Amino acid sequence: MSKTILVVAEHLDGALRQVTYEAMQAARLSSTNNDKLHIALIGHQVEDSIESLSYVACEKIYVIDHPDLEQYNPEAYSNALKQVIDISNPDGIIFGHTAIGRDLAPKISARLDAGQISDVTSIENLDDHVVFTRPIYAGKAFEKKVFQSSPWVVTIRPNNISAADLRGEKAEMEQIEYAKPASLRTVIKDVVRKTSGKVDLSEAKIVVSGGRGVKSAEGFKPLEELADVLGGAVGASRGACDADYCDYSLQIGQTGKVVTPEVYIACGISGAIQHVAGMSQSKIIVAINKDPEAPIFQIADYGIVGDLFEVVPLLTEEFKKV
Ligand code: FAD
């Protein structure tokens, strides 16, 4: 019997986020050829996202477009998504493990009384079941899980499941009228974005991250220059955030963002377990630290023992030549 997997699309400033394509690939990996892929697109003035999705290989795109959904609101979004679910009737639902996905997925799981596996980094489709793998103990071990019942809910960690070529026939689209919940709380209209860079930290391919070794807000400038040259984003340890060298929106780790870039460059970061929890799955880790005994070197692929204020500008100059 064929299954239906529903992917919850995420968008920012009208553009679909990369994690949406990764979630579609995750849906493919957890299904067979006979299964159906549905997409839920919720928001306001989502025409550009519809355009991006229109030639993606899927059976149906459900759209709910309403001014109340302009910004993420847990109550409004979970109600709208439940409307889609009631029509799509999916066996599995996939979200990005983003700030929104982390909030919305458990709400939906609870409403559906569904099992949930969060922060999935790989999917293996065996003959009669699908195995979802997720890191545990701050990335020191991996847990493999299967669902015993459906519907199920999964969130996938961005930058782990690469988005394959998803082009297909023009998908069928269905607009659903938004049913406003009776007790919608007030939404503060202004969204304050506290990001310094041009690239979204959680989706960046290269992250240049600074710790307490950066010593001041001014000390982040060379890191920003390196990130600019590499087309990457700037991140930080909690040590740096606590010391007020940068904004908490840059914090990476157990209580910050989880990133999985191609390259993670840790500058003046000691490598505390809580920091490592947020970056240990990076493909290549480069550590710059003046202390050769710093624990970050234990997980680094490349280590540079030296003063970051000398090393980082040198790297920037060299990369400018490439
Ligand atoms: P430090 O540990 O002080 O390291 C600074 C490093 O810079 C040192 O290794 C030093 O040798 C090096 N250095 C100094 N000067 C230079 C220089 N000029 N050139 C090169 N290297 C230099 N931390 C996080 O990062 N993220 C989290 O999400 C997080 N969550 C936490 C949750 C809990 C419940 C707790 C208890 C802690 C959490 N922490 C988190 C804090 C964590 O334990 C560490 O305190 C923090 O990561 C240390 O930050 P740091 O590496 O920047 O600073």
Tab-separated table of C-alpha atoms and ligand atoms in Angstrom:
chain	number	residue	atom	x	y	z
A	1	MET	CA	0.000	0.000	0.000
A	2	SER	CA	1.353	3.430	-0.885
A	3	LYS	CA	2.228	5.948	1.806
A	4	THR	CA	2.062	9.735	1.830
A	5	ILE	CA	4.875	11.843	3.253
A	6	LEU	CA	4.176	15.500	3.959
A	7	VAL	CA	7.060	17.969	3.946
A	8	VAL	CA	6.554	21.227	5.805
A	9	ALA	CA	8.202	23.938	3.693
A	10	GLU	CA	10.076	26.762	5.356
A	11	HIS	CA	10.701	30.126	3.756
A	12	LEU	CA	12.359	33.388	4.639
A	13	ASP	CA	11.739	36.710	2.894
A	14	GLY	CA	9.793	34.924	0.183
A	15	ALA	CA	12.534	32.429	-0.641
A	16	LEU	CA	12.386	28.768	0.266
A	17	ARG	CA	15.028	27.763	2.768
A	18	GLN	CA	17.553	25.158	1.696
A	19	VAL	CA	16.340	22.841	4.468
A	20	THR	CA	13.021	22.483	2.618
A	21	TYR	CA	14.780	20.789	-0.308
A	22	GLU	CA	16.707	18.620	2.147
A	23	ALA	CA	13.421	17.646	3.805
A	24	MET	CA	12.065	16.636	0.392
A	25	GLN	CA	15.101	14.454	-0.145
A	26	ALA	CA	14.522	12.998	3.333
A	27	ALA	CA	10.940	12.235	2.272
A	28	ARG	CA	12.247	10.428	-0.787
A	29	LEU	CA	14.702	8.436	1.283
A	30	SER	CA	11.975	7.344	3.653
A	31	SER	CA	9.566	6.285	0.923
A	32	THR	CA	9.348	3.971	-2.062
A	33	ASN	CA	8.512	4.762	-5.686
A	34	ASN	CA	4.801	4.190	-5.112
A	35	ASP	CA	4.604	6.638	-2.247
A	36	LYS	CA	3.329	10.183	-2.555
A	37	LEU	CA	5.116	13.384	-1.591
A	38	HIS	CA	2.972	16.297	-0.415
A	39	ILE	CA	4.216	19.739	0.569
A	40	ALA	CA	2.634	22.167	3.036
A	41	LEU	CA	3.395	25.829	2.398
A	42	ILE	CA	2.087	28.153	5.072
A	43	GLY	CA	2.631	31.922	5.249
A	44	HIS	CA	1.628	35.164	3.613
A	45	GLN	CA	2.467	36.336	0.087
A	46	VAL	CA	4.223	33.081	-0.640
A	47	GLU	CA	4.068	33.422	-4.453
A	48	ASP	CA	7.850	33.210	-4.874
A	49	SER	CA	7.995	30.011	-2.824
A	50	ILE	CA	5.141	28.552	-4.876
A	51	GLU	CA	7.117	29.377	-8.009
A	52	SER	CA	10.224	27.625	-6.618
A	53	LEU	CA	8.160	24.572	-5.723
A	54	SER	CA	6.138	24.345	-8.889
A	55	TYR	CA	8.533	22.068	-10.755
A	56	VAL	CA	9.576	19.961	-7.804
A	57	ALA	CA	8.659	16.302	-8.149
A	58	CYS	CA	5.724	15.925	-5.800
A	59	GLU	CA	2.060	14.988	-6.037
A	60	LYS	CA	0.515	17.944	-4.294
A	61	ILE	CA	1.338	21.318	-2.800
A	62	TYR	CA	-1.096	22.571	-0.179
A	63	VAL	CA	-0.943	26.327	0.342
A	64	ILE	CA	-2.444	28.372	3.147
A	65	ASP	CA	-1.812	32.064	2.582
A	66	HIS	CA	-3.183	34.571	5.084
A	67	PRO	CA	-1.992	37.843	6.705
A	68	ASP	CA	-2.129	36.146	10.148
A	69	LEU	CA	0.564	33.774	8.901
A	70	GLU	CA	3.005	36.471	7.789
A	71	GLN	CA	5.255	35.730	10.743
A	72	TYR	CA	5.626	32.480	12.580
A	73	ASN	CA	3.040	32.123	15.313
A	74	PRO	CA	2.894	28.728	17.037
A	75	GLU	CA	-0.869	28.694	17.462
A	76	ALA	CA	-1.713	29.963	13.977
A	77	TYR	CA	0.849	27.758	12.231
A	78	SER	CA	-0.036	24.581	14.100
A	79	ASN	CA	-3.722	25.162	13.310
A	80	ALA	CA	-3.006	25.846	9.655
A	81	LEU	CA	-0.767	22.798	9.401
A	82	LYS	CA	-3.417	20.649	11.066
A	83	GLN	CA	-5.832	21.820	8.338
A	84	VAL	CA	-3.363	20.553	5.718
A	85	ILE	CA	-2.820	17.299	7.576
A	86	ASP	CA	-6.564	16.650	7.747
A	87	ILE	CA	-6.685	16.786	3.950
A	88	SER	CA	-3.305	15.246	3.075
A	89	ASN	CA	-3.691	12.459	5.626
A	90	PRO	CA	0.053	11.718	5.691
A	91	ASP	CA	1.789	8.643	7.102
A	92	GLY	CA	4.874	10.712	7.885
A	93	ILE	CA	5.582	14.440	8.316
A	94	ILE	CA	9.045	15.964	7.885
A	95	PHE	CA	10.223	19.333	9.206
A	96	GLY	CA	13.606	21.032	9.212
A	97	HIS	CA	15.259	20.951	12.633
A	98	THR	CA	15.186	24.753	12.656
A	99	ALA	CA	13.830	27.177	15.243
A	100	ILE	CA	10.378	26.850	13.645
A	101	GLY	CA	10.577	23.087	13.071
A	102	ARG	CA	11.729	22.490	16.629
A	103	ASP	CA	8.712	24.398	17.902
A	104	LEU	CA	6.064	23.223	15.467
A	105	ALA	CA	6.902	19.519	15.125
A	106	PRO	CA	6.227	18.534	18.765
A	107	LYS	CA	2.996	20.523	18.755
A	108	ILE	CA	1.826	18.547	15.748
A	109	SER	CA	3.071	15.235	17.200
A	110	ALA	CA	1.079	15.877	20.344
A	111	ARG	CA	-2.052	16.786	18.403
A	112	LEU	CA	-1.777	13.652	16.280
A	113	ASP	CA	-0.585	11.454	19.137
A	114	ALA	CA	2.303	10.581	16.830
A	115	GLY	CA	5.835	9.418	17.607
A	116	GLN	CA	8.618	11.884	16.840
A	117	ILE	CA	12.314	11.505	16.042
A	118	SER	CA	14.185	14.802	16.191
A	119	ASP	CA	17.427	16.050	14.683
A	120	VAL	CA	17.812	13.224	12.184
A	121	THR	CA	21.097	13.272	10.272
A	122	SER	CA	20.679	10.215	8.026
A	123	ILE	CA	17.966	7.893	6.766
A	124	GLU	CA	18.280	4.289	5.654
A	125	ASN	CA	15.424	2.666	3.820
A	126	LEU	CA	15.506	-1.091	4.421
A	127	ASP	CA	13.049	-3.546	2.897
A	128	ASP	CA	10.264	-3.256	5.417
A	129	HIS	CA	11.280	-0.381	7.643
A	130	VAL	CA	13.090	2.953	7.633
A	131	VAL	CA	15.937	3.638	10.061
A	132	PHE	CA	16.432	7.214	11.259
A	133	THR	CA	19.810	8.104	12.786
A	134	ARG	CA	20.353	10.983	15.179
A	135	PRO	CA	23.324	12.106	17.268
A	136	ILE	CA	23.086	11.855	21.044
A	137	TYR	CA	25.360	12.810	23.979
A	138	ALA	CA	26.521	15.968	22.213
A	139	GLY	CA	27.433	14.030	19.063
A	140	LYS	CA	29.540	11.410	20.873
A	141	ALA	CA	27.193	8.569	19.869
A	142	PHE	CA	24.480	7.873	17.329
A	143	GLU	CA	21.065	6.408	17.932
A	144	LYS	CA	19.172	4.448	15.271
A	145	LYS	CA	15.405	4.479	15.574
A	146	VAL	CA	12.419	3.069	13.722
A	147	PHE	CA	8.740	3.924	13.997
A	148	GLN	CA	6.315	1.197	15.042
A	149	SER	CA	3.233	3.167	14.044
A	150	SER	CA	2.060	6.024	11.875
A	151	PRO	CA	1.624	8.885	11.478
A	152	TRP	CA	5.160	9.738	12.470
A	153	VAL	CA	7.001	13.032	12.721
A	154	VAL	CA	10.663	13.704	11.957
A	155	THR	CA	12.840	16.809	12.062
A	156	ILE	CA	16.032	16.770	10.008
A	157	ARG	CA	19.214	18.600	10.871
A	158	PRO	CA	20.045	21.184	8.170
A	159	ASN	CA	23.067	20.563	5.922
A	160	ASN	CA	23.137	16.790	6.466
A	161	ILE	CA	20.836	15.205	3.928
A	162	SER	CA	21.917	16.693	0.638
A	163	ALA	CA	19.150	17.900	-1.601
A	164	ALA	CA	19.233	15.868	-4.793
A	165	ASP	CA	17.809	16.890	-8.152
A	166	LEU	CA	14.122	17.218	-7.329
A	167	ARG	CA	12.805	18.505	-10.649
A	168	GLY	CA	9.638	16.944	-11.971
A	169	GLU	CA	6.334	17.644	-13.652
A	170	LYS	CA	4.389	20.725	-12.575
A	171	ALA	CA	2.859	19.754	-9.263
A	172	GLU	CA	-0.831	20.079	-8.502
A	173	MET	CA	-1.551	22.932	-6.108
A	174	GLU	CA	-4.450	23.310	-3.716
A	175	GLN	CA	-5.195	26.529	-1.850
A	176	ILE	CA	-6.832	25.935	1.504
A	177	GLU	CA	-8.825	28.663	3.202
A	178	TYR	CA	-7.273	29.544	6.546
A	179	ALA	CA	-9.525	28.771	9.501
A	180	LYS	CA	-8.575	31.340	12.116
A	181	PRO	CA	-8.337	29.771	15.570
A	182	ALA	CA	-10.715	31.246	18.159
A	183	SER	CA	-8.036	32.110	20.698
A	184	LEU	CA	-5.227	33.481	18.563
A	185	ARG	CA	-2.778	35.430	20.731
A	186	THR	CA	-1.466	38.816	19.649
A	187	VAL	CA	1.556	38.740	17.408
A	188	ILE	CA	4.176	41.439	17.789
A	189	LYS	CA	4.535	42.763	14.289
A	190	ASP	CA	8.170	43.761	14.327
A	191	VAL	CA	10.714	41.061	13.716
A	192	VAL	CA	14.101	42.001	15.093
A	193	ARG	CA	16.796	40.222	13.141
A	194	LYS	CA	20.045	40.035	14.976
A	195	THR	CA	22.339	38.595	12.392
A	196	SER	CA	25.503	40.329	11.410
A	197	GLY	CA	26.276	38.438	8.262
A	198	LYS	CA	24.703	37.986	4.874
A	199	VAL	CA	24.620	34.201	5.099
A	200	ASP	CA	22.200	32.354	7.383
A	201	LEU	CA	24.330	30.748	10.089
A	202	SER	CA	22.391	27.483	10.329
A	203	GLU	CA	22.577	26.926	6.557
A	204	ALA	CA	26.083	28.292	5.911
A	205	LYS	CA	28.567	26.043	4.118
A	206	ILE	CA	31.454	27.723	5.936
A	207	VAL	CA	31.344	29.025	9.501
A	208	VAL	CA	34.088	31.124	11.074
A	209	SER	CA	33.488	31.037	14.781
A	210	GLY	CA	35.030	33.070	17.575
A	211	GLY	CA	35.438	32.362	21.273
A	212	ARG	CA	36.650	34.153	24.344
A	213	GLY	CA	40.105	34.206	22.723
A	214	VAL	CA	38.782	36.884	20.363
A	215	LYS	CA	38.875	39.165	23.413
A	216	SER	CA	36.466	41.934	22.289
A	217	ALA	CA	33.700	42.889	19.870
A	218	GLU	CA	36.417	44.571	17.789
A	219	GLY	CA	38.280	41.244	17.785
A	220	PHE	CA	35.469	39.710	15.692
A	221	LYS	CA	36.311	42.020	12.725
A	222	PRO	CA	39.089	39.781	11.303
A	223	LEU	CA	36.726	36.794	11.601
A	224	GLU	CA	34.009	38.693	9.729
A	225	GLU	CA	36.498	39.529	6.974
A	226	LEU	CA	37.532	35.887	6.645
A	227	ALA	CA	33.879	34.794	6.573
A	228	ASP	CA	33.145	37.405	3.869
A	229	VAL	CA	36.008	36.224	1.681
A	230	LEU	CA	34.870	32.622	2.050
A	231	GLY	CA	31.172	33.407	1.558
A	232	GLY	CA	30.470	32.033	5.022
A	233	ALA	CA	28.813	33.124	8.254
A	234	VAL	CA	30.204	34.131	11.627
A	235	GLY	CA	29.379	32.084	14.719
A	236	ALA	CA	30.508	32.218	18.326
A	237	SER	CA	30.963	30.261	21.522
A	238	ARG	CA	28.854	31.054	24.526
A	239	GLY	CA	32.021	32.333	26.164
A	240	ALA	CA	32.187	35.078	23.545
A	241	CYS	CA	28.446	35.830	23.815
A	242	ASP	CA	28.530	35.942	27.625
A	243	ALA	CA	31.467	38.346	27.444
A	244	ASP	CA	29.321	40.596	25.192
A	245	TYR	CA	31.692	40.348	22.253
A	246	CYS	CA	28.782	39.414	19.984
A	247	ASP	CA	25.066	38.762	19.925
A	248	TYR	CA	23.544	35.554	21.332
A	249	SER	CA	22.009	34.859	17.919
A	250	LEU	CA	25.520	33.731	16.891
A	251	GLN	CA	25.912	31.194	19.714
A	252	ILE	CA	26.669	27.665	18.623
A	253	GLY	CA	26.325	24.707	20.929
A	254	GLN	CA	24.054	22.814	23.239
A	255	THR	CA	22.078	25.914	24.171
A	256	GLY	CA	22.656	27.697	20.880
A	257	LYS	CA	22.429	26.788	17.217
A	258	VAL	CA	23.481	23.449	15.787
A	259	VAL	CA	25.477	23.831	12.587
A	260	THR	CA	26.819	21.286	10.130
A	261	PRO	CA	28.840	23.252	7.591
A	262	GLU	CA	31.361	21.888	5.114
A	263	VAL	CA	34.070	23.783	7.001
A	264	TYR	CA	34.018	25.053	10.592
A	265	ILE	CA	36.867	27.337	11.625
A	266	ALA	CA	37.066	27.679	15.420
A	267	CYS	CA	39.144	30.703	16.472
A	268	GLY	CA	40.083	31.093	20.119
A	269	ILE	CA	37.556	28.476	21.247
A	270	SER	CA	38.673	25.928	23.836
A	271	GLY	CA	36.289	23.148	22.749
A	272	ALA	CA	34.017	22.683	25.767
A	273	ILE	CA	31.577	19.782	25.334
A	274	GLN	CA	28.625	22.182	25.238
A	275	HIS	CA	30.183	23.994	22.276
A	276	VAL	CA	31.198	20.801	20.519
A	277	ALA	CA	27.555	19.614	20.719
A	278	GLY	CA	26.669	22.301	18.207
A	279	MET	CA	29.410	21.802	15.636
A	280	SER	CA	30.969	18.336	15.915
A	281	GLN	CA	29.129	17.075	12.819
A	282	SER	CA	30.834	19.675	10.596
A	283	LYS	CA	32.542	17.980	7.643
A	284	ILE	CA	35.943	19.613	8.250
A	285	ILE	CA	36.936	21.289	11.500
A	286	VAL	CA	39.836	23.744	11.603
A	287	ALA	CA	40.975	24.966	15.019
A	288	ILE	CA	43.128	28.025	15.668
A	289	ASN	CA	44.237	28.256	19.275
A	290	LYS	CA	47.420	29.391	20.967
A	291	ASP	CA	47.189	26.589	23.555
A	292	PRO	CA	48.372	23.283	22.020
A	293	GLU	CA	46.536	21.395	24.794
A	294	ALA	CA	43.137	22.964	24.006
A	295	PRO	CA	40.491	20.181	23.745
A	296	ILE	CA	39.246	21.575	20.409
A	297	PHE	CA	42.332	19.999	18.777
A	298	GLN	CA	41.004	16.526	19.702
A	299	ILE	CA	38.130	16.912	17.258
A	300	ALA	CA	39.863	19.148	14.701
A	301	ASP	CA	40.853	17.811	11.271
A	302	TYR	CA	43.368	20.642	10.934
A	303	GLY	CA	44.911	22.466	13.869
A	304	ILE	CA	46.897	25.684	13.874
A	305	VAL	CA	48.690	26.477	17.126
A	306	GLY	CA	49.088	30.230	17.095
A	307	ASP	CA	47.663	33.636	17.800
A	308	LEU	CA	44.382	34.037	15.952
A	309	PHE	CA	45.103	37.730	15.383
A	310	GLU	CA	48.085	36.706	13.264
A	311	VAL	CA	46.655	33.533	11.664
A	312	VAL	CA	43.179	34.766	10.651
A	313	PRO	CA	44.352	37.835	8.631
A	314	LEU	CA	46.952	35.633	6.912
A	315	LEU	CA	44.238	33.147	5.911
A	316	THR	CA	42.064	36.012	4.636
A	317	GLU	CA	44.896	37.353	2.489
A	318	GLU	CA	45.625	33.902	1.055
A	319	PHE	CA	41.957	33.135	0.294
A	320	LYS	CA	41.602	36.527	-1.439
A	321	LYS	CA	44.161	35.291	-3.975
A	322	VAL	CA	42.140	32.180	-4.832
B	1	FAD	P1	37.338	29.540	26.818
B	1	FAD	O1	37.019	28.198	27.334
B	1	FAD	O2	37.788	30.582	27.799
B	1	FAD	O3	38.443	29.352	25.694
B	1	FAD	C1	39.111	30.418	25.084
B	1	FAD	C2	40.214	29.816	24.225
B	1	FAD	O4	40.827	30.823	23.472
B	1	FAD	C3	41.318	29.116	25.029
B	1	FAD	O5	41.464	27.784	24.591
B	1	FAD	C4	42.572	29.945	24.727
B	1	FAD	O6	43.737	29.146	24.645
B	1	FAD	C5	42.216	30.530	23.378
B	1	FAD	N1	42.877	31.805	23.076
B	1	FAD	C6	43.017	32.892	23.883
B	1	FAD	N2	43.627	33.892	23.198
B	1	FAD	C7	43.888	33.409	21.962
B	1	FAD	C8	44.522	33.983	20.818
B	1	FAD	N3	44.959	35.241	20.804
B	1	FAD	N4	44.663	33.182	19.726
B	1	FAD	C9	44.224	31.915	19.716
B	1	FAD	N5	43.607	31.333	20.768
B	1	FAD	C10	43.451	32.080	21.879
B	1	FAD	N6	29.238	27.011	25.302
B	1	FAD	C11	29.030	27.161	23.983
B	1	FAD	O7	29.939	27.547	23.240
B	1	FAD	N7	27.800	26.900	23.457
B	1	FAD	C12	26.752	26.470	24.192
B	1	FAD	O8	25.665	26.264	23.652
B	1	FAD	C13	26.959	26.295	25.596
B	1	FAD	N8	25.950	25.834	26.361
B	1	FAD	C14	26.210	25.622	27.701
B	1	FAD	C15	25.203	25.065	28.494
B	1	FAD	C16	25.449	24.817	29.830
B	1	FAD	C17	24.363	24.221	30.663
B	1	FAD	C18	26.712	25.135	30.377
B	1	FAD	C19	26.991	24.859	31.814
B	1	FAD	C20	27.714	25.676	29.613
B	1	FAD	C21	27.469	25.943	28.260
B	1	FAD	N9	28.450	26.496	27.445
B	1	FAD	C22	28.235	26.607	26.107
B	1	FAD	C23	29.698	27.051	27.997
B	1	FAD	C24	30.885	26.137	27.848
B	1	FAD	O9	30.945	25.241	28.943
B	1	FAD	C25	32.197	26.956	27.818
B	1	FAD	O10	32.265	27.738	28.977
B	1	FAD	C26	32.324	27.871	26.606
B	1	FAD	O11	32.085	27.151	25.430
B	1	FAD	C27	33.741	28.433	26.576
B	1	FAD	O12	33.843	29.349	25.530
B	1	FAD	P2	35.250	29.600	24.847
B	1	FAD	O13	35.803	28.326	24.298
B	1	FAD	O14	35.066	30.735	23.905
B	1	FAD	O15	36.118	30.177	26.045
